[in-house]
Coordinates of C-alpha atoms in Angstrom, one line a residue:
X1 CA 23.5 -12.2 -8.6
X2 CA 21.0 -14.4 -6.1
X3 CA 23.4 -17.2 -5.1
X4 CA 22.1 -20.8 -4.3
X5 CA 21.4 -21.0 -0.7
X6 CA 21.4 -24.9 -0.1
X7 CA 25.7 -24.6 -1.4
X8 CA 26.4 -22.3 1.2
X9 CA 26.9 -22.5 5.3
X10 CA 26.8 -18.9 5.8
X11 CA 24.0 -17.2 7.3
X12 CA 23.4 -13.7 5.5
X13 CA 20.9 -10.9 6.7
X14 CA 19.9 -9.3 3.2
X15 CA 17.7 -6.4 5.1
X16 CA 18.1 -2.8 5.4
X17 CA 17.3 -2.1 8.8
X18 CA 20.4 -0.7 11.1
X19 CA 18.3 -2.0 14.3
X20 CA 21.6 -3.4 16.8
X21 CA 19.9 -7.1 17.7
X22 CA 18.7 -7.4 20.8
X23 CA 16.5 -9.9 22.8
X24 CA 13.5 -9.4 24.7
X25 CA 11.9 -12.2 26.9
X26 CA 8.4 -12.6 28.7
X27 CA 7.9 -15.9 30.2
X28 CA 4.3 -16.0 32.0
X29 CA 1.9 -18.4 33.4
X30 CA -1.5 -17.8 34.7
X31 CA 0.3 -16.4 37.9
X32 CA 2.1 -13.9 36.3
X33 CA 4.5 -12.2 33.7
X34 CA 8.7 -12.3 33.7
X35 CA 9.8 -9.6 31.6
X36 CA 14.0 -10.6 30.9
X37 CA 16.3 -8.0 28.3
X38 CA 19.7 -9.2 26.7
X39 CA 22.2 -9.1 23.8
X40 CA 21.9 -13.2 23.5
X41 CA 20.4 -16.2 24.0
X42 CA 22.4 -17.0 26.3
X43 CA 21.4 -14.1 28.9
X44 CA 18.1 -15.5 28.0
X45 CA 18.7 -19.4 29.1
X46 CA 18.7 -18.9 32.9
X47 CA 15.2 -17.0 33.0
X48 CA 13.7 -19.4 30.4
X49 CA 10.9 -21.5 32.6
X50 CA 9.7 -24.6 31.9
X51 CA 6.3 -24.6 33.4
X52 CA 5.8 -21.3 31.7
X53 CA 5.1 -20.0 28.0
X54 CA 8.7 -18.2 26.6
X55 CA 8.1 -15.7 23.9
X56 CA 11.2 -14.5 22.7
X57 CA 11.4 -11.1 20.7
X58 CA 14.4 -10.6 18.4
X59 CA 14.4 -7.1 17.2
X60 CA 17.3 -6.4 14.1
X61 CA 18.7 -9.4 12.3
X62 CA 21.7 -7.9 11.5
X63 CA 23.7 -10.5 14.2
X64 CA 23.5 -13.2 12.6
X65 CA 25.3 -15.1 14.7
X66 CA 23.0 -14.1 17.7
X67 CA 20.1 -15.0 15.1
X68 CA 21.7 -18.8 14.5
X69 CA 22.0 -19.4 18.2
X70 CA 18.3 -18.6 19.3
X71 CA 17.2 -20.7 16.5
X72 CA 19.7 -23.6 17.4
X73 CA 18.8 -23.8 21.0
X74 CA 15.4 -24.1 19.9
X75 CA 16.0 -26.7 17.0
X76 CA 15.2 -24.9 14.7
X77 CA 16.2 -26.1 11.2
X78 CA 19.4 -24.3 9.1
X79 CA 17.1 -23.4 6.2
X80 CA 14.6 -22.1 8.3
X81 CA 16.9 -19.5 10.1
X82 CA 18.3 -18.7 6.5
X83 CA 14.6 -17.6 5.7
X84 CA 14.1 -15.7 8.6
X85 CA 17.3 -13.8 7.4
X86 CA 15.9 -13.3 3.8
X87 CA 14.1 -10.0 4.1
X88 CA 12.8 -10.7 1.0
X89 CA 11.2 -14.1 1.3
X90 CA 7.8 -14.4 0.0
X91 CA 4.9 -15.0 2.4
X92 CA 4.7 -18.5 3.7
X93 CA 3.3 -21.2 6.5
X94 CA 4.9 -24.0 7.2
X95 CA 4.5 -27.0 9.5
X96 CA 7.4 -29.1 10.9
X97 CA 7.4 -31.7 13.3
X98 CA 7.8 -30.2 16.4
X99 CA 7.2 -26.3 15.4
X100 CA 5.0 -23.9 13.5
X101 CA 7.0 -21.1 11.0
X102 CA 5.0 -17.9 9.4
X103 CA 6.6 -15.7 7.3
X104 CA 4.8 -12.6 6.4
X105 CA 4.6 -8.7 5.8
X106 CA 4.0 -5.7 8.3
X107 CA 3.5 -2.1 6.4
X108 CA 4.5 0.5 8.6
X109 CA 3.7 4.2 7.6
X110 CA 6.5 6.9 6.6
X111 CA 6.1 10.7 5.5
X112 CA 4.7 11.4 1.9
X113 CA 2.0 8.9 2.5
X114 CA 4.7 5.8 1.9
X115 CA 5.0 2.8 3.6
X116 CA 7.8 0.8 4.5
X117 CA 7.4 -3.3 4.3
X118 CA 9.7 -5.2 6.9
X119 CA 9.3 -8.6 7.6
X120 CA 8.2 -10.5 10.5
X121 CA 8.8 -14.2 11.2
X122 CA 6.9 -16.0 13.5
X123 CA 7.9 -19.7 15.1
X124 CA 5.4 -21.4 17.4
X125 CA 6.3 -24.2 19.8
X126 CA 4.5 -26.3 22.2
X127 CA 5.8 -24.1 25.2
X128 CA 7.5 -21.4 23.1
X129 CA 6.9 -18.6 20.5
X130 CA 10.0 -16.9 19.1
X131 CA 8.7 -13.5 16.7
X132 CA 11.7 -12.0 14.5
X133 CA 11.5 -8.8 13.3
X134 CA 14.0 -6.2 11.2
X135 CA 13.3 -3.4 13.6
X136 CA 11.0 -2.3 16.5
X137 CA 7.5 -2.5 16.6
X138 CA 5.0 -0.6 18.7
X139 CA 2.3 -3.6 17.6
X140 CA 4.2 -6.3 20.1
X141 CA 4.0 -3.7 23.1
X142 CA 0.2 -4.0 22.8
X143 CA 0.1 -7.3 22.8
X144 CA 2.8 -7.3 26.0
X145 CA 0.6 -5.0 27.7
X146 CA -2.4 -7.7 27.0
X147 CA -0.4 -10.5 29.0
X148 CA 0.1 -7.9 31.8
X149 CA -3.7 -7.7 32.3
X150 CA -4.1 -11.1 31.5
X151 CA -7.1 -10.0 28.9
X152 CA -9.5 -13.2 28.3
X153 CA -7.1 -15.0 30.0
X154 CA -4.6 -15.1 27.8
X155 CA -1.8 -16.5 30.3
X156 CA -4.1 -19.6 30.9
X157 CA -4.0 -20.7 27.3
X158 CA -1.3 -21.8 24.8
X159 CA 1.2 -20.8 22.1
X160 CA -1.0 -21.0 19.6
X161 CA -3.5 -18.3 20.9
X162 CA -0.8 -15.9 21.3
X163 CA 0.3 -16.9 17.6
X164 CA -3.3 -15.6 17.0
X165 CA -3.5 -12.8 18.7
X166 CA 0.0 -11.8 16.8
X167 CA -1.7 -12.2 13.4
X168 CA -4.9 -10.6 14.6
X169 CA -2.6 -7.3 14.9
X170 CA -1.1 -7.9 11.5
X171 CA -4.7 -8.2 9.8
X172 CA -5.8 -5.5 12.2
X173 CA -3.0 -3.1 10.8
X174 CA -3.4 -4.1 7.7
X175 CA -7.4 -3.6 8.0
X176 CA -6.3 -0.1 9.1
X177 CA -4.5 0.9 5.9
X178 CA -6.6 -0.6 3.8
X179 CA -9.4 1.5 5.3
X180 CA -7.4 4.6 5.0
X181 CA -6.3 3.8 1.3
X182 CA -10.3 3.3 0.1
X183 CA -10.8 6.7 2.3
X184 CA -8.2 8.6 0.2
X185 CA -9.6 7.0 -3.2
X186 CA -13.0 8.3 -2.8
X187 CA -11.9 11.8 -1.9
X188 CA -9.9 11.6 -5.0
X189 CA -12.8 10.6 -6.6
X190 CA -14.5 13.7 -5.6
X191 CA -11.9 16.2 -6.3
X192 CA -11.8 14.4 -10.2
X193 CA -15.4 15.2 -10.4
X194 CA -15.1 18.6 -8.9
X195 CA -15.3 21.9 -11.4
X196 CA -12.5 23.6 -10.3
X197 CA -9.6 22.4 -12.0
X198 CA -6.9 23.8 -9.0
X199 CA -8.2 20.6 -7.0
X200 CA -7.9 17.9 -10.0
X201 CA -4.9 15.5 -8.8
X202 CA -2.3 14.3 -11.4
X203 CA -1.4 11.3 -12.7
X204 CA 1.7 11.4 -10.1
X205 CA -0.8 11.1 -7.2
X206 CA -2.7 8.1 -8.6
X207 CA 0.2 6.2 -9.3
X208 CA 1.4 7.0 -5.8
X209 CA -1.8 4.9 -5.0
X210 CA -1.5 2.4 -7.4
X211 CA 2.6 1.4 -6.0
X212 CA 0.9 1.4 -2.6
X213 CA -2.1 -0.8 -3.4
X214 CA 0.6 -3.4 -5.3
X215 CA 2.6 -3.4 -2.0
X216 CA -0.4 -4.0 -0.1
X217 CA -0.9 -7.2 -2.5
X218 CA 2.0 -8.6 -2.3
X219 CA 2.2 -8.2 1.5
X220 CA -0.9 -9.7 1.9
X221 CA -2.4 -11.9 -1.1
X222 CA 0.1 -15.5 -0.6
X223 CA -1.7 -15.3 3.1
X224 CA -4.6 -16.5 1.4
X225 CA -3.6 -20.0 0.1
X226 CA -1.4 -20.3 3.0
X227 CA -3.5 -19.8 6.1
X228 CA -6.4 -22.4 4.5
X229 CA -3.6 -24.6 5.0
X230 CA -3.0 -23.5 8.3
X231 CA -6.5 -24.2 9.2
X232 CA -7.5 -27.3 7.5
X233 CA -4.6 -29.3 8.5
X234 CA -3.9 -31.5 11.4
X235 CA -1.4 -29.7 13.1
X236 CA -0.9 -30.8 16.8
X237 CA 0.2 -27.3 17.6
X238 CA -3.4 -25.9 17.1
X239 CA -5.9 -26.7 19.5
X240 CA -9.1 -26.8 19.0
X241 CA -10.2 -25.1 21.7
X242 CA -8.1 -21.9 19.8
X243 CA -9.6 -22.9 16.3
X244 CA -12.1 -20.4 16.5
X245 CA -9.7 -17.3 16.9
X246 CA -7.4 -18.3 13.8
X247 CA -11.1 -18.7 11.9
X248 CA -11.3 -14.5 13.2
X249 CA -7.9 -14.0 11.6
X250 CA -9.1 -15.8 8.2
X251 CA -12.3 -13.5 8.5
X252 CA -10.5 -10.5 8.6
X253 CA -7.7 -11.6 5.8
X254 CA -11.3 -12.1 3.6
X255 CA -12.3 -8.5 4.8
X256 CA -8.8 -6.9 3.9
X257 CA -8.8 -9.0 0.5
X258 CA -12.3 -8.2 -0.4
X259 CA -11.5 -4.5 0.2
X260 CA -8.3 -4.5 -1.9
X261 CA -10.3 -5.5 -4.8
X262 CA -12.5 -3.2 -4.6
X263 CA -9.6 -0.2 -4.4
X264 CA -8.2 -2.2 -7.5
X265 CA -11.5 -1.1 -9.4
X266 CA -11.5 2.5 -7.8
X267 CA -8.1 3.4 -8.5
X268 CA -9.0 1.7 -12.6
X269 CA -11.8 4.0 -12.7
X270 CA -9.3 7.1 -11.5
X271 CA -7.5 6.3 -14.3
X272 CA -10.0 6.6 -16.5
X273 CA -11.6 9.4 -14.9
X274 CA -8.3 11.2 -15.0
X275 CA -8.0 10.4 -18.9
X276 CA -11.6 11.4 -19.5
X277 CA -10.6 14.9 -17.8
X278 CA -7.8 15.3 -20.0
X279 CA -9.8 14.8 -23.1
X280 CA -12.9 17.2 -21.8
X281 CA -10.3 19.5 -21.4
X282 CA -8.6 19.1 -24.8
X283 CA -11.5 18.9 -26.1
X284 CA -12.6 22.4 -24.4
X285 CA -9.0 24.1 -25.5
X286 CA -9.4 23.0 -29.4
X287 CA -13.3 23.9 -28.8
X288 CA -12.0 27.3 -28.3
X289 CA -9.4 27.5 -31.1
X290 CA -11.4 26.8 -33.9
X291 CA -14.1 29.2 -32.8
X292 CA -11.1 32.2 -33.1
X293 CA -9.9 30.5 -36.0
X294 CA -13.7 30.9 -37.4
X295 CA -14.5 34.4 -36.6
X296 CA -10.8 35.2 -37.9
X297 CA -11.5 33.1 -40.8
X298 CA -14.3 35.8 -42.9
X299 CA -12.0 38.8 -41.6
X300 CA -9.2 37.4 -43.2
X301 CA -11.5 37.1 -46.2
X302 CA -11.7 40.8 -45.8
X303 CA -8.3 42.1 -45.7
X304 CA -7.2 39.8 -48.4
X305 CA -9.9 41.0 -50.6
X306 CA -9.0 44.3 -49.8
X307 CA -5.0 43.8 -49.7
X308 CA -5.1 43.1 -53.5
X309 CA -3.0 45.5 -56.2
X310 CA -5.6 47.0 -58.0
X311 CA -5.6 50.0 -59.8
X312 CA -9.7 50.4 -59.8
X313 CA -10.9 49.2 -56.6
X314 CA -13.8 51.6 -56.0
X315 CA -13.3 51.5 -52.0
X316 CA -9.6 52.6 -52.0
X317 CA -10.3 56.3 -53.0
X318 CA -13.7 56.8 -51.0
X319 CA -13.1 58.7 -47.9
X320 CA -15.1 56.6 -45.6
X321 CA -13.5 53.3 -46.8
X322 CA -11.3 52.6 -43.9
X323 CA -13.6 53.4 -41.2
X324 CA -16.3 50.9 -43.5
X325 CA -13.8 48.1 -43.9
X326 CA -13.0 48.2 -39.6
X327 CA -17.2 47.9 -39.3
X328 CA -17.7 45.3 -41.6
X329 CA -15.3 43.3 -40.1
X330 CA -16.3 43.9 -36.4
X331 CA -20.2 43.0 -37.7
X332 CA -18.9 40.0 -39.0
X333 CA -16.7 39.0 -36.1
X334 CA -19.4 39.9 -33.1
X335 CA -22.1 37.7 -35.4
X336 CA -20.2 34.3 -35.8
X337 CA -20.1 34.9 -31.8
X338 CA -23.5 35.4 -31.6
X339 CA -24.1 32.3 -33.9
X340 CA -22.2 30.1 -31.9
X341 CA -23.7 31.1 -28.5
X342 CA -27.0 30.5 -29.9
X343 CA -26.5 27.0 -31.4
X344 CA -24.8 26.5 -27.4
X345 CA -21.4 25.9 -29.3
X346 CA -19.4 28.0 -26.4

């Protein structure tokens, strides 16, 4: 049973993930990048510089002690860190006084052509970003490695550039699978419409599509309300010099979207297409029982005729009877075929 989380003081982590917590830190400046690896905020505080930007990765939430003190050294608010903790919370932006919080999805592929959801919570400040995450993610190292080179200058501009450059790689990612998922559903398409029954897919296969397109959905469809918020408020923590970037990141949320809806329709008309098959193919096995039951039909006539118990049946005593009755039926049988190939029947 979901308890009620504003009668409790207790921080809970209600993820999955076995990730041991653990704190990266890069601190940089348009001179350079600090790179700083602990257990705890604390092994953090001493490299944290004030002239600098300090984006702090917490990878595994399962501490949640570790978790409460990042957030309290930041002052970041109780309910806040109990969200961050919710693996399950639904997509959200919010705006507080003196930082920015984003709670959203990241889809990672497994085997079997599954994917696994995890959270990621992102919390912007004026001169720091903290990004919390259930496990590791080969997505943050890109953008590390993008700070190293100082690509368009991003150690000359503020937090929230680097909060849109992290959503940029969400949408990206998520522009990725959703790219790969239309890709699959047209080959589909084409093995549905392909004669050669050995490479029809099942129904398993298209509902395999159909769990991942819902999970795409729900990962991604709240963002929409949520980051026109983002965008048309007047949040001190977005510059406008950086306005145009998170404009890039609604641009591709409208791309993903757009794209979803159309696999929605594709994977309706699979379903169809799959039931349509069915019946042909019903259709095509009762086609062919009734035409044996109807060339069986006038040779049953036959032998009942001829399976009678009369005493003065002219054919039962002529010598040729047998051999008569096995030709009559064969010229019967062979021209019902013939009929129905000629009306195009089978």
């Amino acid at each position: 049973m979901t308890k009620n989380n504003l009668l409790s003081e207790k921080l809970n982590y209600t993820g999955i993930s076995q990730t041991p917590t653990h704190l990266h830190l890069c601190s940089y400046n348009p001179e350079g990048v600090h790179d700083c690896n602990g257990k705890d905020i604390d092994e953090m505080i001493p490299h944290l510089q004030p002239n600098s930007i300090n984006w702090i990765q917490i990878h595994g939430l399962q501490n949640t002690k570790t978790v409460q003190k990042v957030c309290q050294h930041f002052g970041i608010d109780f309910l806040v860190t109990q969200d961050i903790l919710n693996a399950d919370h639904l997509t959200k932006i919010e705006e507080h006084e003196n930082y920015n919080v984003i709670i959203l999805k990241q889809l990672t592929a497994e085997k079997d052509n599954n994917y696994l959801s995890q959270q990621l919570c992102i919390i912007q400040g004026e001169n720091f970003l903290l990004t919390f995450v259930e496990k590791e993610t080969e997505m943050l190292n890109e953008i590390h490695t993008a700070l190293e080179k100082n690509v368009l200058k991003i150690r000359t501009r503020q937090t929230d550039f680097l909060l849109s450059v992290i959503l940029n790689s969400v949408m990206t990612s998520f522009m990725s699978i959703i790219s790969d998922l239309e890709d699959e559903l047209e080959d589909m398409e084409g093995r549905l419409l392909s004669s050669n029954p050995a490479e029809m897919p099942g129904i398993e296969e298209i509902q395999q599509y159909r769990r991942i397109f819902r999970l795409i959905k729900k990962s991604i469809l709240p963002l929409k309300e949520h980051i026109n918020k983002l965008l048309h408020s007047d949040n001190t923590l977005l510059h406008k010099s950086n306005r145009p970037f998170f404009n890039d990141v609604n641009d591709h949320l409208q791309f993903v979207l757009q794209t979803l809806e159309g696999c929605r329709d594709m994977i309706s008309a699979l379903v169809d297409l799959y039931l349509s098959n069915n019946d042909q193919r019903m259709n095509g096995i009762m086609k062919q029982l009734t035409i044996v039951s109807t060339i069986f039909i006038p040779l049953t006539f036959l032998a009942g005729i001829w399976g009678m118990n009369f005493s003065w049946m002219p054919e039962l005593n002529w010598k040729y009877g047998y051999l008569f009755a096995w030709i009559l039926m064969l010229v019967t049988g062979t021209a019902v075929y013939l009929l129905f190939r000629r009306k195009k029947w089978y």
